[in-house]
Amino acid sequence: MTDTAHPFEALMDITTRPKAVFVRGEGSYLWDDSGKRYLDFVQGWAVNCLGHSPNVVADALSAQAHRLITPSPAYYNDMSLKLAKALVDKSCFDQVFFTNSGAEANEGAIKLARKFGSLHRGGSFEIITFEDSFHGRTLATMSASGKKAFEPLFEPKVAGFRKARTNDLASVKELMNANTVAVMLEPIQGESGVWPATDHFLRELRGLTDQHGLLLIVDEIQTGMGRTGKLFHHEHVGIRPDIMTLGKGIGGGVPLGALLATQKASCFEHGDQGGTFNGNPLMCAVGVAVLEEVARPSFLNAVVDAGVFLEGELQKLSARHGLGEVRGRGLLLALDLKLPIGAAIVAQGLDKGLLLNSPRPDALRFMPALNISRTEILEMIDQLDAILTQIGAARRVA
Ligand SMILES: Cc1ncc(COP(=O)(O)O)c(C=O)c1O
Protein backbone atom coordinates (compact mmCIF):
# COMPACT_ATOMS: atom_id res chain seq x y z
CA MET A 1 0.00 0.00 0.00
CA THR A 2 1.33 3.44 -0.82
CA ASP A 3 0.80 6.38 1.46
CA THR A 4 1.14 9.83 -0.04
CA ALA A 5 2.77 11.34 3.05
CA HIS A 6 5.00 8.41 4.06
CA PRO A 7 6.64 5.61 2.05
CA PHE A 8 5.53 2.85 4.48
CA GLU A 9 6.01 0.22 1.79
CA ALA A 10 9.78 0.77 1.74
CA LEU A 11 10.07 -0.93 5.15
CA MET A 12 9.69 -4.69 5.53
CA ASP A 13 6.27 -5.37 6.94
CA ILE A 14 7.25 -7.31 10.07
CA THR A 15 4.48 -6.32 12.48
CA THR A 16 1.15 -4.51 12.76
CA ARG A 17 1.83 -0.84 13.47
CA PRO A 18 -0.52 2.13 13.86
CA LYS A 19 -0.19 4.79 11.17
CA ALA A 20 1.12 7.45 13.59
CA VAL A 21 4.66 8.50 12.64
CA PHE A 22 6.64 9.80 15.60
CA VAL A 23 8.95 12.72 15.15
CA ARG A 24 9.76 14.07 18.63
CA GLY A 25 9.96 12.92 22.23
CA GLU A 26 10.51 14.59 25.58
CA GLY A 27 10.35 12.84 28.96
CA SER A 28 7.09 10.88 29.18
CA TYR A 29 5.63 12.34 25.96
CA LEU A 30 5.89 11.63 22.24
CA TRP A 31 4.60 13.70 19.31
CA ASP A 32 3.59 12.45 15.89
CA ASP A 33 4.01 14.37 12.64
CA SER A 34 0.55 15.90 12.92
CA GLY A 35 1.55 17.51 16.23
CA LYS A 36 -0.57 15.12 18.34
CA ARG A 37 0.88 14.44 21.80
CA TYR A 38 0.93 11.00 23.44
CA LEU A 39 1.61 10.03 27.07
CA ASP A 40 3.99 7.10 26.71
CA PHE A 41 3.78 4.08 29.03
CA VAL A 42 5.67 1.88 26.57
CA GLN A 43 8.88 3.93 26.38
CA GLY A 44 10.53 2.07 23.55
CA TRP A 45 9.55 -1.25 25.18
CA ALA A 46 11.00 -0.56 28.65
CA VAL A 47 14.08 1.00 27.07
CA ASN A 48 14.02 4.75 27.78
CA CYS A 49 14.75 4.56 31.50
CA LEU A 50 15.22 8.35 31.66
CA GLY A 51 12.35 9.14 29.27
CA HIS A 52 12.52 10.41 25.71
CA SER A 53 15.62 12.32 24.58
CA PRO A 54 16.92 13.14 28.07
CA ASN A 55 19.79 15.61 28.33
CA VAL A 56 21.92 12.95 30.00
CA VAL A 57 21.83 10.85 26.82
CA ALA A 58 21.81 13.71 24.29
CA ASP A 59 24.80 15.44 25.94
CA ALA A 60 26.84 12.25 26.26
CA LEU A 61 26.14 11.36 22.62
CA SER A 62 27.00 14.74 21.28
CA ALA A 63 30.17 15.16 23.36
CA GLN A 64 31.41 11.67 22.44
CA ALA A 65 30.49 12.07 18.76
CA HIS A 66 32.93 14.97 18.62
CA ARG A 67 35.68 13.00 20.45
CA LEU A 68 35.66 9.47 18.99
CA ILE A 69 32.92 7.31 17.46
CA THR A 70 34.63 4.01 16.81
CA PRO A 71 38.29 3.05 16.63
CA SER A 72 37.57 -0.71 15.92
CA PRO A 73 37.11 -3.45 18.50
CA ALA A 74 40.69 -4.51 17.71
CA TYR A 75 41.78 -1.63 19.98
CA TYR A 76 40.87 -0.54 23.51
CA ASN A 77 38.79 2.62 23.91
CA ASP A 78 38.42 4.64 27.10
CA MET A 79 34.60 4.62 27.28
CA SER A 80 34.18 0.84 27.09
CA LEU A 81 36.84 0.42 29.77
CA LYS A 82 35.10 3.02 31.95
CA LEU A 83 31.66 1.45 31.54
CA ALA A 84 32.95 -2.09 32.13
CA LYS A 85 34.68 -0.98 35.34
CA ALA A 86 31.58 0.89 36.54
CA LEU A 87 29.36 -2.18 35.92
CA VAL A 88 31.82 -4.48 37.66
CA ASP A 89 32.06 -2.10 40.64
CA LYS A 90 28.28 -1.91 40.97
CA SER A 91 27.55 -5.63 40.54
CA CYS A 92 28.74 -9.05 41.68
CA PHE A 93 30.38 -9.76 38.31
CA ASP A 94 34.03 -9.54 37.30
CA GLN A 95 34.06 -9.03 33.52
CA VAL A 96 31.88 -7.56 30.78
CA PHE A 97 31.41 -8.00 27.02
CA PHE A 98 29.38 -5.26 25.29
CA THR A 99 26.78 -5.95 22.61
CA ASN A 100 24.40 -3.99 20.39
CA SER A 101 21.17 -5.63 21.56
CA GLY A 102 19.67 -7.82 24.23
CA ALA A 103 19.43 -10.85 21.96
CA GLU A 104 23.13 -10.54 21.16
CA ALA A 105 23.94 -10.43 24.88
CA ASN A 106 21.90 -13.62 25.40
CA GLU A 107 23.51 -15.24 22.37
CA GLY A 108 26.84 -14.46 24.07
CA ALA A 109 25.62 -15.94 27.36
CA ILE A 110 24.63 -19.16 25.57
CA LYS A 111 28.04 -19.35 23.90
CA LEU A 112 29.80 -18.65 27.19
CA ALA A 113 27.88 -21.44 28.92
CA ARG A 114 28.74 -23.87 26.11
CA LYS A 115 32.38 -22.81 26.33
CA PHE A 116 32.28 -23.44 30.10
CA GLY A 117 30.79 -26.87 29.41
CA SER A 118 33.49 -27.73 26.90
CA LEU A 119 36.31 -26.58 29.21
CA HIS A 120 35.06 -27.76 32.59
CA ARG A 121 32.15 -30.20 32.25
CA GLY A 122 33.11 -32.79 29.66
CA GLY A 123 31.40 -31.05 26.75
CA SER A 124 28.01 -30.50 28.37
CA PHE A 125 25.99 -27.94 26.42
CA GLU A 126 22.29 -28.11 27.34
CA ILE A 127 20.67 -25.10 28.94
CA ILE A 128 17.43 -25.38 30.87
CA THR A 129 15.18 -22.42 30.07
CA PHE A 130 11.50 -21.82 30.86
CA GLU A 131 8.08 -22.11 29.24
CA ASP A 132 6.74 -18.71 28.10
CA SER A 133 10.15 -17.06 28.43
CA PHE A 134 11.52 -14.57 25.90
CA HIS A 135 15.22 -14.18 25.20
CA GLY A 136 15.35 -12.55 21.76
CA ARG A 137 14.97 -13.11 18.03
CA THR A 138 18.24 -14.61 16.84
CA LEU A 139 17.98 -18.31 15.99
CA ALA A 140 19.59 -19.44 19.25
CA THR A 141 17.65 -17.02 21.46
CA MET A 142 14.36 -17.95 19.75
CA SER A 143 15.27 -21.57 20.43
CA ALA A 144 16.00 -20.71 24.06
CA SER A 145 12.70 -18.85 24.40
CA GLY A 146 9.59 -20.66 25.59
CA LYS A 147 7.24 -18.44 23.59
CA LYS A 148 4.55 -20.66 22.05
CA ALA A 149 4.30 -18.58 18.85
CA PHE A 150 7.99 -19.28 18.13
CA GLU A 151 7.51 -23.05 18.16
CA PRO A 152 6.62 -23.56 14.46
CA LEU A 153 9.04 -20.90 13.17
CA PHE A 154 12.41 -21.30 11.45
CA GLU A 155 12.80 -25.02 11.93
CA PRO A 156 15.08 -26.70 12.74
CA LYS A 157 15.73 -24.85 15.97
CA VAL A 158 19.15 -24.63 17.58
CA ALA A 159 19.43 -27.78 19.71
CA GLY A 160 20.19 -27.90 23.41
CA PHE A 161 17.36 -26.07 25.19
CA ARG A 162 14.90 -27.82 27.47
CA LYS A 163 11.96 -25.94 28.96
CA ALA A 164 11.02 -26.15 32.64
CA ARG A 165 8.17 -24.37 34.41
CA THR A 166 8.80 -21.19 36.40
CA ASN A 167 8.40 -21.57 40.18
CA ASP A 168 8.50 -25.36 39.87
CA LEU A 169 11.90 -26.67 40.98
CA ALA A 170 10.88 -30.29 40.37
CA SER A 171 10.37 -29.49 36.67
CA VAL A 172 13.97 -28.21 36.53
CA LYS A 173 15.34 -31.28 38.31
CA GLU A 174 13.48 -33.56 35.88
CA LEU A 175 15.31 -32.00 32.91
CA MET A 176 18.81 -32.12 34.41
CA ASN A 177 21.18 -34.70 32.95
CA ALA A 178 24.87 -35.20 32.18
CA ASN A 179 24.63 -32.76 29.25
CA THR A 180 23.24 -29.88 31.33
CA VAL A 181 25.55 -26.92 31.78
CA ALA A 182 23.29 -24.05 32.84
CA VAL A 183 19.87 -22.76 33.84
CA MET A 184 18.77 -19.48 32.26
CA LEU A 185 15.75 -17.36 33.17
CA GLU A 186 14.14 -13.93 33.27
CA PRO A 187 13.54 -13.05 36.95
CA ILE A 188 10.23 -11.57 35.77
CA GLN A 189 8.94 -12.84 32.43
CA GLY A 190 8.19 -9.55 30.70
CA GLU A 191 7.03 -10.29 27.16
CA SER A 192 4.65 -13.06 28.22
CA GLY A 193 2.78 -10.68 30.52
CA VAL A 194 4.87 -9.86 33.63
CA TRP A 195 5.05 -13.19 35.47
CA PRO A 196 7.58 -13.07 38.34
CA ALA A 197 9.71 -15.95 39.51
CA THR A 198 9.33 -15.90 43.29
CA ASP A 199 12.33 -14.89 45.40
CA HIS A 200 12.09 -18.33 47.00
CA PHE A 201 12.29 -20.07 43.59
CA LEU A 202 15.29 -17.97 42.55
CA ARG A 203 17.10 -18.90 45.78
CA GLU A 204 16.18 -22.56 45.27
CA LEU A 205 17.54 -22.40 41.72
CA ARG A 206 20.79 -20.90 42.93
CA GLY A 207 21.06 -23.68 45.53
CA LEU A 208 20.34 -26.40 42.97
CA THR A 209 22.73 -25.07 40.33
CA ASP A 210 25.49 -24.61 42.94
CA GLN A 211 24.96 -28.13 44.20
CA HIS A 212 25.41 -29.57 40.69
CA GLY A 213 28.11 -27.19 39.43
CA LEU A 214 25.77 -25.63 36.84
CA LEU A 215 25.83 -21.99 35.78
CA LEU A 216 22.91 -19.74 36.67
CA ILE A 217 22.22 -17.16 33.95
CA VAL A 218 19.83 -14.29 34.65
CA ASP A 219 18.42 -12.40 31.68
CA GLU A 220 17.97 -8.94 33.22
CA ILE A 221 17.44 -7.21 29.89
CA GLN A 222 14.02 -6.03 31.02
CA THR A 223 14.37 -6.20 34.83
CA GLY A 224 17.85 -4.65 35.10
CA MET A 225 19.05 -1.04 35.23
CA GLY A 226 16.73 0.02 38.04
CA ARG A 227 13.45 -1.15 36.48
CA THR A 228 12.38 -3.05 39.63
CA GLY A 229 13.78 -0.54 42.15
CA LYS A 230 17.23 -2.14 42.58
CA LEU A 231 19.97 -1.71 40.00
CA PHE A 232 19.59 -5.43 39.19
CA HIS A 233 16.59 -7.55 40.09
CA HIS A 234 18.61 -10.40 41.64
CA GLU A 235 19.72 -7.97 44.38
CA HIS A 236 16.19 -8.22 45.82
CA VAL A 237 16.78 -11.93 46.26
CA GLY A 238 20.32 -11.85 47.62
CA ILE A 239 21.76 -14.34 45.13
CA ARG A 240 24.92 -14.16 43.03
CA PRO A 241 24.27 -15.50 39.51
CA ASP A 242 27.23 -16.60 37.35
CA ILE A 243 26.15 -14.71 34.26
CA MET A 244 23.84 -11.74 33.69
CA THR A 245 22.67 -10.12 30.47
CA LEU A 246 21.60 -6.49 30.16
CA GLY A 247 20.00 -4.51 27.33
CA LYS A 248 17.14 -2.02 26.98
CA GLY A 249 17.70 0.48 29.85
CA ILE A 250 21.49 0.24 29.84
CA GLY A 251 21.62 2.56 26.83
CA GLY A 252 18.75 4.83 27.86
CA GLY A 253 17.41 4.53 24.28
CA VAL A 254 20.53 3.81 22.23
CA PRO A 255 21.46 0.27 21.11
CA LEU A 256 23.64 -1.17 23.85
CA GLY A 257 23.67 -4.48 25.68
CA ALA A 258 26.08 -6.29 27.96
CA LEU A 259 27.08 -9.78 29.00
CA LEU A 260 28.52 -9.92 32.53
CA ALA A 261 30.19 -12.92 34.12
CA THR A 262 31.96 -13.90 37.31
CA GLN A 263 35.65 -14.83 37.11
CA LYS A 264 34.70 -18.51 37.20
CA ALA A 265 32.29 -18.26 34.26
CA SER A 266 34.23 -15.73 32.18
CA CYS A 267 36.07 -18.25 30.01
CA PHE A 268 36.05 -16.98 26.41
CA GLU A 269 39.36 -17.44 24.62
CA HIS A 270 40.64 -15.37 21.71
CA GLY A 271 38.48 -15.92 18.64
CA ASP A 272 35.38 -17.06 20.55
CA GLN A 273 33.49 -13.77 20.64
CA GLY A 274 33.55 -10.34 18.98
CA GLY A 275 31.70 -7.96 16.68
CA THR A 276 32.46 -4.80 14.72
CA PHE A 277 30.39 -2.37 16.78
CA ASN A 278 30.71 -4.11 20.15
CA GLY A 279 31.90 -1.76 22.88
CA ASN A 280 32.08 1.25 20.56
CA PRO A 281 32.79 4.41 22.56
CA LEU A 282 29.73 6.30 21.27
CA MET A 283 27.28 3.87 22.88
CA CYS A 284 29.48 3.20 25.90
CA ALA A 285 29.73 6.93 26.67
CA VAL A 286 25.93 6.97 26.88
CA GLY A 287 26.03 3.84 29.04
CA VAL A 288 28.41 5.55 31.47
CA ALA A 289 26.16 8.61 31.75
CA VAL A 290 22.98 6.52 32.16
CA LEU A 291 24.53 4.26 34.78
CA GLU A 292 25.75 7.24 36.82
CA GLU A 293 22.19 8.55 36.89
CA VAL A 294 20.29 5.30 37.47
CA ALA A 295 22.61 3.83 40.11
CA ARG A 296 22.21 6.80 42.48
CA PRO A 297 20.43 5.56 45.65
CA SER A 298 18.03 8.54 45.50
CA PHE A 299 17.08 7.61 41.90
CA LEU A 300 16.43 3.97 42.84
CA ASN A 301 14.39 5.03 45.90
CA ALA A 302 12.27 7.23 43.63
CA VAL A 303 11.66 4.23 41.34
CA VAL A 304 10.44 2.24 44.35
CA ASP A 305 8.12 5.11 45.39
CA ALA A 306 6.76 5.55 41.86
CA GLY A 307 6.24 1.79 41.56
CA VAL A 308 4.31 1.62 44.85
CA PHE A 309 2.21 4.62 43.77
CA LEU A 310 1.45 3.18 40.31
CA GLU A 311 0.62 -0.22 41.81
CA GLY A 312 -1.75 1.38 44.34
CA GLU A 313 -3.52 3.44 41.67
CA LEU A 314 -3.86 0.39 39.40
CA GLN A 315 -5.33 -1.60 42.29
CA LYS A 316 -7.92 1.13 42.91
CA LEU A 317 -8.72 1.19 39.19
CA SER A 318 -9.03 -2.57 39.15
CA ALA A 319 -11.45 -2.50 42.10
CA ARG A 320 -13.55 0.22 40.42
CA HIS A 321 -13.91 -1.78 37.20
CA GLY A 322 -14.00 -5.32 38.60
CA LEU A 323 -10.65 -6.30 37.06
CA GLY A 324 -8.00 -8.70 38.38
CA GLU A 325 -4.61 -8.57 40.12
CA VAL A 326 -1.72 -6.16 39.63
CA ARG A 327 1.56 -8.10 39.37
CA GLY A 328 5.24 -7.29 38.92
CA ARG A 329 7.80 -5.20 40.76
CA GLY A 330 8.90 -1.58 40.73
CA LEU A 331 7.99 0.00 37.40
CA LEU A 332 7.40 -3.27 35.55
CA LEU A 333 3.75 -3.98 36.32
CA ALA A 334 0.82 -5.71 34.67
CA LEU A 335 -2.91 -5.37 35.24
CA ASP A 336 -5.01 -8.51 34.77
CA LEU A 337 -8.05 -7.46 32.73
CA LYS A 338 -9.81 -10.81 33.22
CA LEU A 339 -11.26 -10.42 29.70
CA PRO A 340 -9.60 -10.24 26.25
CA ILE A 341 -10.02 -6.46 25.98
CA GLY A 342 -6.32 -5.51 25.88
CA ALA A 343 -6.20 -4.72 22.15
CA ALA A 344 -9.36 -2.57 22.36
CA ILE A 345 -7.88 -0.58 25.26
CA VAL A 346 -4.59 -0.05 23.40
CA ALA A 347 -6.49 1.14 20.28
CA GLN A 348 -8.63 3.56 22.27
CA GLY A 349 -5.56 4.79 24.14
CA LEU A 350 -3.81 5.53 20.87
CA ASP A 351 -6.84 7.48 19.73
CA LYS A 352 -6.88 9.53 22.93
CA GLY A 353 -3.10 10.10 23.03
CA LEU A 354 -2.04 7.37 25.46
CA LEU A 355 0.46 4.65 24.54
CA LEU A 356 -0.12 1.36 26.33
CA ASN A 357 1.04 -2.21 25.75
CA SER A 358 -1.03 -5.37 25.92
CA PRO A 359 1.41 -8.31 25.92
CA ARG A 360 -1.49 -10.79 25.97
CA PRO A 361 -5.19 -10.29 25.25
CA ASP A 362 -6.17 -10.12 28.92
CA ALA A 363 -3.39 -7.95 30.35
CA LEU A 364 -1.84 -4.50 30.15
CA ARG A 365 1.86 -4.01 30.86
CA PHE A 366 3.18 -0.74 32.29
CA MET A 367 6.83 0.15 31.66
CA PRO A 368 7.08 3.94 31.92
CA ALA A 369 10.24 6.02 32.20
CA LEU A 370 11.86 5.35 35.58
CA ASN A 371 11.72 9.07 36.40
CA ILE A 372 7.97 9.33 35.74
CA SER A 373 6.12 11.80 37.99
CA ARG A 374 3.00 11.17 40.07
CA THR A 375 1.16 13.71 37.94
CA GLU A 376 1.94 11.71 34.80
CA ILE A 377 0.89 8.47 36.50
CA LEU A 378 -2.43 10.06 37.51
CA GLU A 379 -2.91 11.40 33.98
CA MET A 380 -2.55 7.83 32.64
CA ILE A 381 -4.91 6.45 35.31
CA ASP A 382 -7.57 9.06 34.46
CA GLN A 383 -7.35 8.24 30.76
CA LEU A 384 -7.44 4.50 31.38
CA ASP A 385 -10.37 4.96 33.77
CA ALA A 386 -12.31 6.74 31.00
CA ILE A 387 -11.43 4.04 28.46
CA LEU A 388 -12.49 1.25 30.82
CA THR A 389 -15.76 3.05 31.57
CA GLN A 390 -16.43 3.38 27.83
CA ILE A 391 -15.56 -0.27 27.16
CA GLY A 392 -17.70 -1.38 30.12
CA ALA A 393 -20.66 0.66 28.83
CA ALA A 394 -20.20 -0.70 25.32
CA ARG A 395 -20.13 -4.26 26.67
CA ARG A 396 -23.32 -3.64 28.70
CA VAL A 397 -25.10 -2.29 25.61
CA ALA A 398 -23.91 -5.25 23.55
C1 LIG B 1 13.97 -10.49 28.81
C2 LIG B 1 14.40 -10.13 27.43
N1 LIG B 1 15.46 -10.74 26.89
C3 LIG B 1 15.89 -10.43 25.66
C4 LIG B 1 15.24 -9.49 24.88
C5 LIG B 1 15.76 -9.18 23.50
O1 LIG B 1 16.34 -7.92 23.50
P1 LIG B 1 16.55 -7.15 22.09
O2 LIG B 1 15.18 -6.90 21.55
O3 LIG B 1 17.30 -5.91 22.44
O4 LIG B 1 17.34 -8.06 21.21
C6 LIG B 1 14.13 -8.84 25.39
C7 LIG B 1 13.38 -7.85 24.57
O5 LIG B 1 12.22 -7.61 24.76
C8 LIG B 1 13.69 -9.17 26.71
O6 LIG B 1 12.62 -8.57 27.25
GROMACS .gro file of N, CA and C and ligand atoms in nm, residues 45 47 100-106 134-138 141 186-191 219-223 245 247-248 256 365, ligand 1:
model
  109
   45TRP      N    1   0.959   0.012   2.465
   45TRP     CA    2   0.955  -0.125   2.518
   45TRP      C    3   1.048  -0.137   2.640
   47VAL      N    4   1.270   0.065   2.744
   47VAL     CA    5   1.408   0.100   2.707
   47VAL      C    6   1.449   0.236   2.765
  100ASN      N    7   2.525  -0.504   2.098
  100ASN     CA    8   2.440  -0.399   2.039
  100ASN      C    9   2.293  -0.421   2.065
  101SER      N   10   2.257  -0.533   2.127
  101SER     CA   11   2.117  -0.563   2.156
  101SER      C   12   2.110  -0.665   2.269
  102GLY      N   13   1.987  -0.683   2.319
  102GLY     CA   14   1.967  -0.782   2.423
  102GLY      C   15   1.987  -0.923   2.371
  103ALA      N   16   1.932  -0.950   2.252
  103ALA     CA   17   1.943  -1.085   2.196
  103ALA      C   18   2.091  -1.123   2.179
  104GLU      N   19   2.170  -1.026   2.137
  104GLU     CA   20   2.313  -1.054   2.116
  104GLU      C   21   2.383  -1.083   2.250
  105ALA      N   22   2.337  -1.015   2.356
  105ALA     CA   23   2.394  -1.043   2.488
  105ALA      C   24   2.358  -1.186   2.530
  106ASN      N   25   2.232  -1.225   2.505
  106ASN     CA   26   2.190  -1.362   2.540
  106ASN      C   27   2.261  -1.466   2.454
  134PHE      N   28   1.112  -1.526   2.713
  134PHE     CA   29   1.152  -1.457   2.590
  134PHE      C   30   1.296  -1.411   2.604
  135HIS      N   31   1.380  -1.455   2.512
  135HIS     CA   32   1.522  -1.418   2.520
  135HIS      C   33   1.575  -1.350   2.394
  136GLY      N   34   1.488  -1.327   2.294
  136GLY     CA   35   1.535  -1.255   2.176
  136GLY      C   36   1.494  -1.323   2.047
  137ARG      N   37   1.544  -1.267   1.934
  137ARG     CA   38   1.497  -1.311   1.803
  137ARG      C   39   1.608  -1.361   1.711
  138THR      N   40   1.726  -1.388   1.765
  138THR     CA   41   1.824  -1.461   1.684
  138THR      C   42   1.782  -1.608   1.688
  141THR      N   43   1.847  -1.757   2.036
  141THR     CA   44   1.765  -1.702   2.146
  141THR      C   45   1.617  -1.733   2.125
  186GLU      N   46   1.448  -1.533   3.298
  186GLU     CA   47   1.414  -1.393   3.327
  186GLU      C   48   1.358  -1.393   3.470
  187PRO      N   49   1.409  -1.309   3.560
  187PRO     CA   50   1.354  -1.305   3.695
  187PRO      C   51   1.204  -1.268   3.695
  188ILE      N   52   1.166  -1.182   3.602
  188ILE     CA   53   1.023  -1.157   3.577
  188ILE      C   54   1.005  -1.175   3.427
  189GLN      N   55   0.918  -1.267   3.387
  189GLN     CA   56   0.894  -1.284   3.243
  189GLN      C   57   0.815  -1.164   3.193
  190GLY      N   58   0.880  -1.081   3.111
  190GLY     CA   59   0.819  -0.955   3.070
  190GLY      C   60   0.725  -0.970   2.951
  191GLU      N   61   0.779  -1.026   2.841
  191GLU     CA   62   0.703  -1.029   2.716
  191GLU      C   63   0.578  -1.116   2.726
  219ASP      N   64   1.867  -1.334   3.278
  219ASP     CA   65   1.842  -1.240   3.168
  219ASP      C   66   1.772  -1.119   3.231
  220GLU      N   67   1.852  -1.015   3.258
  220GLU     CA   68   1.797  -0.894   3.322
  220GLU      C   69   1.781  -0.781   3.220
  221ILE      N   70   1.757  -0.821   3.096
  221ILE     CA   71   1.744  -0.721   2.989
  221ILE      C   72   1.625  -0.630   3.015
  222GLN      N   73   1.519  -0.686   3.070
  222GLN     CA   74   1.402  -0.603   3.102
  222GLN      C   75   1.400  -0.561   3.249
  223THR      N   76   1.448  -0.649   3.339
  223THR     CA   77   1.437  -0.620   3.483
  223THR      C   78   1.556  -0.540   3.537
  245THR      N   79   2.272  -1.090   3.171
  245THR     CA   80   2.267  -1.012   3.047
  245THR      C   81   2.184  -0.886   3.070
  247GLY      N   82   2.031  -0.515   2.860
  247GLY     CA   83   2.000  -0.451   2.733
  247GLY      C   84   1.905  -0.336   2.765
  248LYS      N   85   1.817  -0.304   2.676
  248LYS     CA   86   1.714  -0.202   2.698
  248LYS      C   87   1.768  -0.081   2.776
  256LEU      N   88   2.252  -0.070   2.303
  256LEU     CA   89   2.364  -0.117   2.385
  256LEU      C   90   2.316  -0.234   2.470
  365ARG      N   91   0.055  -0.411   3.020
  365ARG     CA   92   0.186  -0.401   3.086
  365ARG      C   93   0.226  -0.254   3.093
  399LIG     C1   94   1.397  -1.049   2.881
  399LIG     C2   95   1.440  -1.013   2.743
  399LIG     N1   96   1.546  -1.074   2.689
  399LIG     C3   97   1.589  -1.043   2.566
  399LIG     C4   98   1.524  -0.949   2.488
  399LIG     C5   99   1.576  -0.918   2.350
  399LIG     O1  100   1.634  -0.792   2.350
  399LIG     P1  101   1.655  -0.715   2.209
  399LIG     O2  102   1.518  -0.690   2.155
  399LIG     O3  103   1.730  -0.591   2.244
  399LIG     O4  104   1.734  -0.806   2.121
  399LIG     C6  105   1.413  -0.884   2.539
  399LIG     C7  106   1.338  -0.785   2.457
  399LIG     O5  107   1.222  -0.761   2.476
  399LIG     C8  108   1.369  -0.917   2.671
  399LIG     O6  109   1.262  -0.857   2.725
   0.00000   0.00000   0.00000
